[in-house]
Structures are given as structure tokens and as C-alpha cells.
Amino acid sequence: MPVDDDEALAEILDYEHVAVVGCSTTPGKAAHDVPAYLREHGYDVIPVNPYADEVFGREADDSLSGVDEQVDVVNVFRPSEEVAAIVDETLERDDVKAVWTQLGVRDDDAAARAEDAGLRVVQDKCMKVEHRRLTNRG
């Protein structure tokens, strides 16, 4: 079952290295503003976007499999129909602890595969909203 209790969400929010698949270069878009918020609150945000050279002054990787740095959480800002392939890439890594899909994004079959592999899964929740709510920070 995907994570939805506050204690488990807080544990996932304690992880530091977040690969944001679909990270946007466009201020005002959630896929830009949420990762910007995470950076402002101490997270190591790793942008993954094949159409961007860099985001936040950091080189963007074309795919999750191209990320050389440690990844604790894969945060997904892509349509639900792309989640399965992103989970496939995630399962090829040995460092990821959780997959988090943003508001409106879910794939129950992919979530079950990730959970079966030992990953924690959060679906259809905003990391920024949950961080603010659980840490009382803004």
C-alpha cells in the first residue's frame, strides 16, 4: 500500500537526495517551483529532463539512469502513463529508497512493483505541501 500516514511521510521527507523527473526550467510551473522550494529547504535536488541543459544552475540528466549521484527519492512530475517506465529505471538502481508521484500522478501497478522491490511509494501528493504541513515551515 502506498504511504499515506504522517509518520511514514515524515521519514521519507528526511531523505536528502531527490531526483526530480520532469523538473522544469520554467518558473511558475509546479515542476519548477516545487523543486525550487525543496532546494531552499536543504534538499539536494537532481534535475532530470532530456530537454534541458541545466536547471537551477545544475546540469540536468536526460534520464534517471544517467544520474551518477546518490538518489534517495525519485520525485515524478510526468504523466501517469509514464510512471511505469520511470519505476523500471528506478528499479535498476540500488540507492533509491522511495518513489513519490506528484498530485494527479499515479500508477497502482507500477507502485506495487516498486513496493515489491522494497521501495516506499507515495502517490498523488505534493512533496512541498506535505513538507510544509509536517514541518510547519513555509
Tab-separated table of N, CA and C in Angstrom:
chain	number	residue	atom	x	y	z
A	1	MET	N	0.846	-1.201	0.000
A	1	MET	CA	0.000	0.000	0.000
A	1	MET	C	0.880	1.250	0.000
A	2	PRO	N	0.543	2.211	-0.835
A	2	PRO	CA	1.308	3.462	-0.809
A	2	PRO	C	1.237	4.139	0.558
A	3	VAL	N	2.296	4.840	0.878
A	3	VAL	CA	2.417	5.550	2.145
A	3	VAL	C	1.416	6.694	2.184
A	4	ASP	N	0.688	6.802	3.289
A	4	ASP	CA	-0.174	7.973	3.453
A	4	ASP	C	-0.264	8.423	4.905
A	5	ASP	N	0.428	7.728	5.837
A	5	ASP	CA	0.387	8.197	7.223
A	5	ASP	C	1.527	9.192	7.452
A	6	ASP	N	1.281	10.125	8.349
A	6	ASP	CA	2.210	11.233	8.573
A	6	ASP	C	3.597	10.782	9.014
A	7	GLU	N	3.673	9.761	9.852
A	7	GLU	CA	4.980	9.307	10.334
A	7	GLU	C	5.839	8.792	9.173
A	8	ALA	N	5.257	7.986	8.325
A	8	ALA	CA	5.997	7.444	7.180
A	8	ALA	C	6.342	8.542	6.171
A	9	LEU	N	5.416	9.478	5.943
A	9	LEU	CA	5.713	10.600	5.049
A	9	LEU	C	6.885	11.415	5.593
A	10	ALA	N	6.903	11.655	6.892
A	10	ALA	CA	7.990	12.424	7.512
A	10	ALA	C	9.327	11.694	7.359
A	11	GLU	N	9.300	10.378	7.483
A	11	GLU	CA	10.542	9.608	7.297
A	11	GLU	C	11.073	9.774	5.877
A	12	ILE	N	10.200	9.729	4.898
A	12	ILE	CA	10.633	9.911	3.512
A	12	ILE	C	11.141	11.333	3.300
A	13	LEU	N	10.481	12.290	3.916
A	13	LEU	CA	10.913	13.689	3.786
A	13	LEU	C	12.258	13.946	4.463
A	14	ASP	N	12.723	13.018	5.285
A	14	ASP	CA	14.047	13.144	5.907
A	14	ASP	C	15.174	12.777	4.948
A	15	TYR	N	14.859	12.080	3.860
A	15	TYR	CA	15.893	11.752	2.878
A	15	TYR	C	16.365	13.033	2.213
A	16	GLU	N	17.615	13.069	1.781
A	16	GLU	CA	18.220	14.321	1.302
A	16	GLU	C	18.305	14.460	-0.212
A	17	HIS	N	18.523	13.370	-0.917
A	17	HIS	CA	18.837	13.429	-2.346
A	17	HIS	C	17.605	13.066	-3.167
A	18	VAL	N	17.075	14.076	-3.889
A	18	VAL	CA	15.819	13.914	-4.613
A	18	VAL	C	16.044	14.143	-6.107
A	19	ALA	N	15.872	13.086	-6.882
A	19	ALA	CA	15.914	13.220	-8.341
A	19	ALA	C	14.509	13.593	-8.795
A	20	VAL	N	14.381	14.729	-9.465
A	20	VAL	CA	13.078	15.205	-9.917
A	20	VAL	C	12.948	14.937	-11.412
A	21	VAL	N	12.172	13.902	-11.736
A	21	VAL	CA	11.963	13.512	-13.131
A	21	VAL	C	10.868	14.405	-13.707
A	22	GLY	N	11.258	15.194	-14.714
A	22	GLY	CA	10.336	16.165	-15.282
A	22	GLY	C	10.546	17.555	-14.704
A	23	CYS	N	11.667	17.754	-14.040
A	23	CYS	CA	11.992	19.066	-13.461
A	23	CYS	C	11.999	20.116	-14.575
A	24	SER	N	11.297	21.211	-14.356
A	24	SER	CA	11.111	22.230	-15.393
A	24	SER	C	12.033	23.431	-15.196
A	25	THR	N	12.385	24.049	-16.311
A	25	THR	CA	13.165	25.288	-16.281
A	25	THR	C	12.271	26.521	-16.177
A	26	THR	N	10.951	26.325	-16.192
A	26	THR	CA	10.009	27.433	-16.276
A	26	THR	C	9.442	27.821	-14.911
A	27	PRO	N	9.881	28.966	-14.345
A	27	PRO	CA	9.294	29.422	-13.087
A	27	PRO	C	7.790	29.593	-13.239
A	28	GLY	N	7.065	29.248	-12.189
A	28	GLY	CA	5.615	29.335	-12.216
A	28	GLY	C	4.961	27.985	-12.460
A	29	LYS	N	5.715	27.051	-13.037
A	29	LYS	CA	5.207	25.689	-13.202
A	29	LYS	C	5.521	24.906	-11.931
A	30	ALA	N	4.606	24.043	-11.525
A	30	ALA	CA	4.830	23.243	-10.318
A	30	ALA	C	6.123	22.439	-10.418
A	31	ALA	N	6.436	21.941	-11.606
A	31	ALA	CA	7.630	21.123	-11.798
A	31	ALA	C	8.921	21.934	-11.672
A	32	HIS	N	8.806	23.247	-11.562
A	32	HIS	CA	9.945	24.122	-11.267
A	32	HIS	C	9.870	24.612	-9.818
A	33	ASP	N	8.694	25.077	-9.433
A	33	ASP	CA	8.567	25.722	-8.130
A	33	ASP	C	8.682	24.757	-6.957
A	34	VAL	N	8.177	23.537	-7.105
A	34	VAL	CA	8.296	22.558	-6.016
A	34	VAL	C	9.762	22.172	-5.809
A	35	PRO	N	10.510	21.813	-6.867
A	35	PRO	CA	11.931	21.531	-6.642
A	35	PRO	C	12.703	22.738	-6.108
A	36	ALA	N	12.330	23.953	-6.545
A	36	ALA	CA	12.985	25.152	-6.014
A	36	ALA	C	12.748	25.260	-4.509
A	37	TYR	N	11.527	25.006	-4.077
A	37	TYR	CA	11.193	25.002	-2.652
A	37	TYR	C	12.035	23.956	-1.914
A	38	LEU	N	12.135	22.763	-2.481
A	38	LEU	CA	12.913	21.703	-1.841
A	38	LEU	C	14.372	22.124	-1.693
A	39	ARG	N	14.932	22.743	-2.728
A	39	ARG	CA	16.319	23.239	-2.648
A	39	ARG	C	16.466	24.262	-1.534
A	40	GLU	N	15.493	25.161	-1.439
A	40	GLU	CA	15.537	26.204	-0.401
A	40	GLU	C	15.478	25.612	1.000
A	41	HIS	N	14.974	24.399	1.105
A	41	HIS	CA	14.843	23.745	2.406
A	41	HIS	C	15.871	22.634	2.610
A	42	GLY	N	16.978	22.739	1.879
A	42	GLY	CA	18.131	21.895	2.151
A	42	GLY	C	18.243	20.589	1.386
A	43	TYR	N	17.316	20.320	0.491
A	43	TYR	CA	17.400	19.084	-0.280
A	43	TYR	C	18.404	19.220	-1.421
A	44	ASP	N	19.070	18.124	-1.730
A	44	ASP	CA	19.918	18.028	-2.904
A	44	ASP	C	19.001	17.620	-4.055
A	45	VAL	N	18.614	18.584	-4.883
A	45	VAL	CA	17.682	18.335	-5.986
A	45	VAL	C	18.475	18.058	-7.257
A	46	ILE	N	18.215	16.894	-7.832
A	46	ILE	CA	18.897	16.460	-9.046
A	46	ILE	C	17.881	16.534	-10.193
A	47	PRO	N	18.028	17.506	-11.098
A	47	PRO	CA	17.052	17.645	-12.179
A	47	PRO	C	17.229	16.578	-13.257
A	48	VAL	N	16.105	15.989	-13.671
A	48	VAL	CA	16.097	15.011	-14.757
A	48	VAL	C	15.112	15.524	-15.806
A	49	ASN	N	15.665	15.933	-16.949
A	49	ASN	CA	14.848	16.488	-18.032
A	49	ASN	C	15.666	16.423	-19.324
A	50	PRO	N	15.261	15.583	-20.271
A	50	PRO	CA	16.044	15.446	-21.501
A	50	PRO	C	16.019	16.684	-22.395
A	51	TYR	N	15.138	17.624	-22.110
A	51	TYR	CA	15.018	18.827	-22.937
A	51	TYR	C	15.689	20.049	-22.325
A	52	ALA	N	16.340	19.869	-21.184
A	52	ALA	CA	17.008	20.988	-20.513
A	52	ALA	C	18.487	20.675	-20.338
A	53	ASP	N	19.317	21.688	-20.565
A	53	ASP	CA	20.750	21.517	-20.315
A	53	ASP	C	21.039	21.630	-18.822
A	54	GLU	N	20.346	22.597	-18.193
A	54	GLU	CA	20.533	22.782	-16.756
A	54	GLU	C	19.270	23.361	-16.139
A	55	VAL	N	19.126	23.093	-14.856
A	55	VAL	CA	18.030	23.645	-14.061
A	55	VAL	C	18.641	24.052	-12.733
A	56	PHE	N	18.334	25.253	-12.265
A	56	PHE	CA	18.888	25.788	-11.010
A	56	PHE	C	20.415	25.847	-11.064
A	57	GLY	N	20.978	26.065	-12.269
A	57	GLY	CA	22.424	26.141	-12.403
A	57	GLY	C	23.118	24.795	-12.300
A	58	ARG	N	22.358	23.738	-12.327
A	58	ARG	CA	22.899	22.386	-12.213
A	58	ARG	C	22.584	21.625	-13.499
A	59	GLU	N	23.556	20.867	-14.000
A	59	GLU	CA	23.340	20.092	-15.214
A	59	GLU	C	22.174	19.129	-15.024
A	60	ALA	N	21.279	19.115	-16.004
A	60	ALA	CA	20.131	18.205	-15.964
A	60	ALA	C	20.511	16.905	-16.667
A	61	ASP	N	20.162	15.797	-16.054
A	61	ASP	CA	20.388	14.499	-16.669
A	61	ASP	C	19.228	14.186	-17.606
A	62	ASP	N	19.521	13.456	-18.678
A	62	ASP	CA	18.493	13.100	-19.653
A	62	ASP	C	17.523	12.060	-19.118
A	63	SER	N	18.001	11.204	-18.233
A	63	SER	CA	17.162	10.146	-17.678
A	63	SER	C	17.664	9.786	-16.286
A	64	LEU	N	16.851	9.085	-15.556
A	64	LEU	CA	17.221	8.648	-14.217
A	64	LEU	C	18.437	7.728	-14.263
A	65	SER	N	18.528	6.915	-15.293
A	65	SER	CA	19.676	6.013	-15.403
A	65	SER	C	20.981	6.773	-15.661
A	66	GLY	N	20.889	8.024	-16.100
A	66	GLY	CA	22.070	8.835	-16.333
A	66	GLY	C	22.569	9.575	-15.101
A	67	VAL	N	21.849	9.503	-14.003
A	67	VAL	CA	22.234	10.203	-12.771
A	67	VAL	C	23.338	9.416	-12.074
A	68	ASP	N	24.496	10.061	-11.900
A	68	ASP	CA	25.628	9.412	-11.237
A	68	ASP	C	25.617	9.608	-9.727
A	69	GLU	N	24.932	10.639	-9.268
A	69	GLU	CA	24.908	10.930	-7.836
A	69	GLU	C	23.956	9.991	-7.103
A	70	GLN	N	24.078	10.016	-5.784
A	70	GLN	CA	23.161	9.250	-4.935
A	70	GLN	C	21.750	9.804	-5.087
A	71	VAL	N	20.769	8.906	-5.145
A	71	VAL	CA	19.356	9.277	-5.195
A	71	VAL	C	18.636	8.521	-4.089
A	72	ASP	N	17.968	9.259	-3.208
A	72	ASP	CA	17.164	8.630	-2.157
A	72	ASP	C	15.701	8.533	-2.588
A	73	VAL	N	15.207	9.624	-3.204
A	73	VAL	CA	13.804	9.708	-3.594
A	73	VAL	C	13.722	10.094	-5.068
A	74	VAL	N	12.888	9.381	-5.806
A	74	VAL	CA	12.575	9.761	-7.180
A	74	VAL	C	11.221	10.460	-7.120
A	75	ASN	N	11.230	11.760	-7.418
A	75	ASN	CA	10.015	12.576	-7.397
A	75	ASN	C	9.564	12.763	-8.847
A	76	VAL	N	8.330	12.340	-9.150
A	76	VAL	CA	7.866	12.257	-10.536
A	76	VAL	C	6.890	13.374	-10.882
A	77	PHE	N	7.283	14.197	-11.838
A	77	PHE	CA	6.442	15.257	-12.421
A	77	PHE	C	6.159	14.931	-13.882
A	78	ARG	N	5.754	13.726	-14.164
A	78	ARG	CA	5.418	13.290	-15.511
A	78	ARG	C	4.019	12.700	-15.478
A	79	PRO	N	3.371	12.567	-16.638
A	79	PRO	CA	2.024	11.998	-16.669
A	79	PRO	C	2.000	10.563	-16.127
A	80	SER	N	0.850	10.179	-15.608
A	80	SER	CA	0.691	8.848	-15.016
A	80	SER	C	1.123	7.731	-15.960
A	81	GLU	N	0.863	7.898	-17.265
A	81	GLU	CA	1.216	6.835	-18.204
A	81	GLU	C	2.727	6.644	-18.359
A	82	GLU	N	3.537	7.556	-17.840
A	82	GLU	CA	4.994	7.424	-17.902
A	82	GLU	C	5.590	6.852	-16.621
A	83	VAL	N	4.780	6.678	-15.595
A	83	VAL	CA	5.285	6.220	-14.297
A	83	VAL	C	5.893	4.828	-14.391
A	84	ALA	N	5.271	3.919	-15.127
A	84	ALA	CA	5.779	2.545	-15.213
A	84	ALA	C	7.230	2.510	-15.710
A	85	ALA	N	7.530	3.262	-16.758
A	85	ALA	CA	8.898	3.289	-17.284
A	85	ALA	C	9.863	3.932	-16.292
A	86	ILE	N	9.402	4.944	-15.572
A	86	ILE	CA	10.248	5.594	-14.560
A	86	ILE	C	10.530	4.623	-13.413
A	87	VAL	N	9.530	3.859	-13.015
A	87	VAL	CA	9.740	2.847	-11.976
A	87	VAL	C	10.718	1.786	-12.485
A	88	ASP	N	10.613	1.392	-13.750
A	88	ASP	CA	11.569	0.433	-14.316
A	88	ASP	C	12.998	0.951	-14.164
A	89	GLU	N	13.217	2.211	-14.526
A	89	GLU	CA	14.554	2.812	-14.375
A	89	GLU	C	14.969	2.857	-12.911
A	90	THR	N	14.030	3.184	-12.047
A	90	THR	CA	14.310	3.265	-10.609
A	90	THR	C	14.755	1.911	-10.079
A	91	LEU	N	14.095	0.857	-10.507
A	91	LEU	CA	14.406	-0.479	-10.012
A	91	LEU	C	15.775	-0.975	-10.478
A	92	GLU	N	16.353	-0.330	-11.480
A	92	GLU	CA	17.703	-0.673	-11.933
A	92	GLU	C	18.777	-0.086	-11.025
A	93	ARG	N	18.379	0.842	-10.160
A	93	ARG	CA	19.313	1.487	-9.237
A	93	ARG	C	19.276	0.755	-7.899
A	94	ASP	N	20.366	0.866	-7.144
A	94	ASP	CA	20.381	0.231	-5.830
A	94	ASP	C	20.381	1.235	-4.683
A	95	ASP	N	20.242	2.521	-5.010
A	95	ASP	CA	20.313	3.534	-3.957
A	95	ASP	C	18.956	4.150	-3.605
A	96	VAL	N	17.965	4.005	-4.442
A	96	VAL	CA	16.673	4.669	-4.232
A	96	VAL	C	15.889	3.977	-3.120
A	97	LYS	N	15.314	4.803	-2.242
A	97	LYS	CA	14.526	4.295	-1.122
A	97	LYS	C	13.029	4.528	-1.308
A	98	ALA	N	12.675	5.526	-2.134
A	98	ALA	CA	11.260	5.866	-2.282
A	98	ALA	C	10.977	6.464	-3.651
A	99	VAL	N	9.751	6.229	-4.119
A	99	VAL	CA	9.222	6.863	-5.328
A	99	VAL	C	8.043	7.713	-4.876
A	100	TRP	N	8.033	8.975	-5.303
A	100	TRP	CA	6.986	9.912	-4.902
A	100	TRP	C	6.406	10.527	-6.162
A	101	THR	N	5.119	10.271	-6.441
A	101	THR	CA	4.489	10.899	-7.600
A	101	THR	C	3.663	12.092	-7.129
A	102	GLN	N	3.753	13.164	-7.881
A	102	GLN	CA	3.105	14.424	-7.523
A	102	GLN	C	1.588	14.358	-7.694
A	103	LEU	N	0.918	15.422	-7.284
A	103	LEU	CA	-0.539	15.498	-7.362
A	103	LEU	C	-1.044	15.139	-8.754
A	104	GLY	N	-2.038	14.260	-8.791
A	104	GLY	CA	-2.645	13.870	-10.049
A	104	GLY	C	-1.888	12.790	-10.792
A	105	VAL	N	-0.770	12.315	-10.236
A	105	VAL	CA	0.049	11.314	-10.904
A	105	VAL	C	0.005	10.023	-10.096
A	106	ARG	N	-0.445	8.934	-10.758
A	106	ARG	CA	-0.457	7.646	-10.066
A	106	ARG	C	-0.495	6.510	-11.074
A	107	ASP	N	0.089	5.401	-10.659
A	107	ASP	CA	0.048	4.157	-11.423
A	107	ASP	C	0.129	3.046	-10.383
A	108	ASP	N	-1.010	2.459	-10.067
A	108	ASP	CA	-1.068	1.469	-8.999
A	108	ASP	C	-0.237	0.230	-9.300
A	109	ASP	N	-0.195	-0.207	-10.555
A	109	ASP	CA	0.612	-1.384	-10.898
A	109	ASP	C	2.101	-1.095	-10.719
A	110	ALA	N	2.552	0.062	-11.187
A	110	ALA	CA	3.958	0.436	-11.028
A	110	ALA	C	4.291	0.614	-9.546
A	111	ALA	N	3.356	1.185	-8.789
A	111	ALA	CA	3.571	1.354	-7.350
A	111	ALA	C	3.740	0.001	-6.672
A	112	ALA	N	2.929	-0.957	-7.045
A	112	ALA	CA	3.020	-2.294	-6.459
A	112	ALA	C	4.363	-2.947	-6.797
A	113	ARG	N	4.829	-2.764	-8.023
A	113	ARG	CA	6.142	-3.312	-8.397
A	113	ARG	C	7.256	-2.687	-7.572
A	114	ALA	N	7.178	-1.369	-7.372
A	114	ALA	CA	8.193	-0.680	-6.568
A	114	ALA	C	8.152	-1.177	-5.123
A	115	GLU	N	6.955	-1.317	-4.586
A	115	GLU	CA	6.823	-1.806	-3.209
A	115	GLU	C	7.333	-3.238	-3.087
A	116	ASP	N	7.040	-4.077	-4.061
A	116	ASP	CA	7.518	-5.464	-4.051
A	116	ASP	C	9.045	-5.524	-4.055
A	117	ALA	N	9.673	-4.489	-4.623
A	117	ALA	CA	11.139	-4.415	-4.665
A	117	ALA	C	11.707	-3.776	-3.396
A	118	GLY	N	10.826	-3.420	-2.448
A	118	GLY	CA	11.286	-2.879	-1.173
A	118	GLY	C	11.298	-1.366	-1.075
A	119	LEU	N	10.788	-0.688	-2.089
A	119	LEU	CA	10.756	0.777	-2.053
A	119	LEU	C	9.465	1.252	-1.394
A	120	ARG	N	9.563	2.430	-0.803
A	120	ARG	CA	8.368	3.079	-0.283
A	120	ARG	C	7.793	3.922	-1.414
A	121	VAL	N	6.475	4.015	-1.460
A	121	VAL	CA	5.811	4.718	-2.558
A	121	VAL	C	4.793	5.697	-1.997
A	122	VAL	N	4.856	6.919	-2.502
A	122	VAL	CA	3.846	7.937	-2.216
A	122	VAL	C	3.254	8.311	-3.567
A	123	GLN	N	1.923	8.311	-3.655
A	123	GLN	CA	1.277	8.662	-4.917
A	123	GLN	C	0.321	9.834	-4.728
A	124	ASP	N	0.242	10.661	-5.767
A	124	ASP	CA	-0.776	11.702	-5.833
A	124	ASP	C	-0.710	12.673	-4.650
A	125	LYS	N	0.520	13.028	-4.241
A	125	LYS	CA	0.714	14.013	-3.168
A	125	LYS	C	1.851	14.949	-3.575
A	126	CYS	N	1.749	16.181	-3.135
A	126	CYS	CA	2.789	17.162	-3.422
A	126	CYS	C	3.829	17.148	-2.301
A	127	MET	N	5.079	16.974	-2.676
A	127	MET	CA	6.159	16.941	-1.696
A	127	MET	C	6.274	18.268	-0.932
A	128	LYS	N	6.061	19.374	-1.624
A	128	LYS	CA	6.119	20.690	-0.993
A	128	LYS	C	4.991	20.841	0.028
A	129	VAL	N	3.784	20.485	-0.356
A	129	VAL	CA	2.628	20.602	0.537
A	129	VAL	C	2.837	19.747	1.781
A	130	GLU	N	3.282	18.508	1.581
A	130	GLU	CA	3.483	17.615	2.718
A	130	GLU	C	4.631	18.095	3.592
A	131	HIS	N	5.686	18.618	3.000
A	131	HIS	CA	6.812	19.151	3.777
A	131	HIS	C	6.341	20.317	4.644
A	132	ARG	N	5.628	21.248	4.031
A	132	ARG	CA	5.107	22.406	4.793
A	132	ARG	C	4.205	21.953	5.928
A	133	ARG	N	3.309	21.033	5.628
A	133	ARG	CA	2.339	20.574	6.612
A	133	ARG	C	3.025	19.852	7.780
A	134	LEU	N	3.985	19.027	7.480
A	134	LEU	CA	4.589	18.196	8.514
A	134	LEU	C	5.748	18.859	9.248
A	135	THR	N	6.325	19.894	8.679
A	135	THR	CA	7.435	20.572	9.354
A	135	THR	C	7.048	21.962	9.838
A	136	ASN	N	5.847	22.398	9.486
A	136	ASN	CA	5.388	23.746	9.843
A	136	ASN	C	6.344	24.822	9.350
A	137	ARG	N	6.932	24.547	8.166
A	137	ARG	CA	7.811	25.535	7.551
A	137	ARG	C	7.163	26.001	6.257
A	138	GLY	N	7.561	27.150	5.818
A	138	GLY	CA	6.992	27.641	4.572
A	138	GLY	C	8.016	28.215	3.721
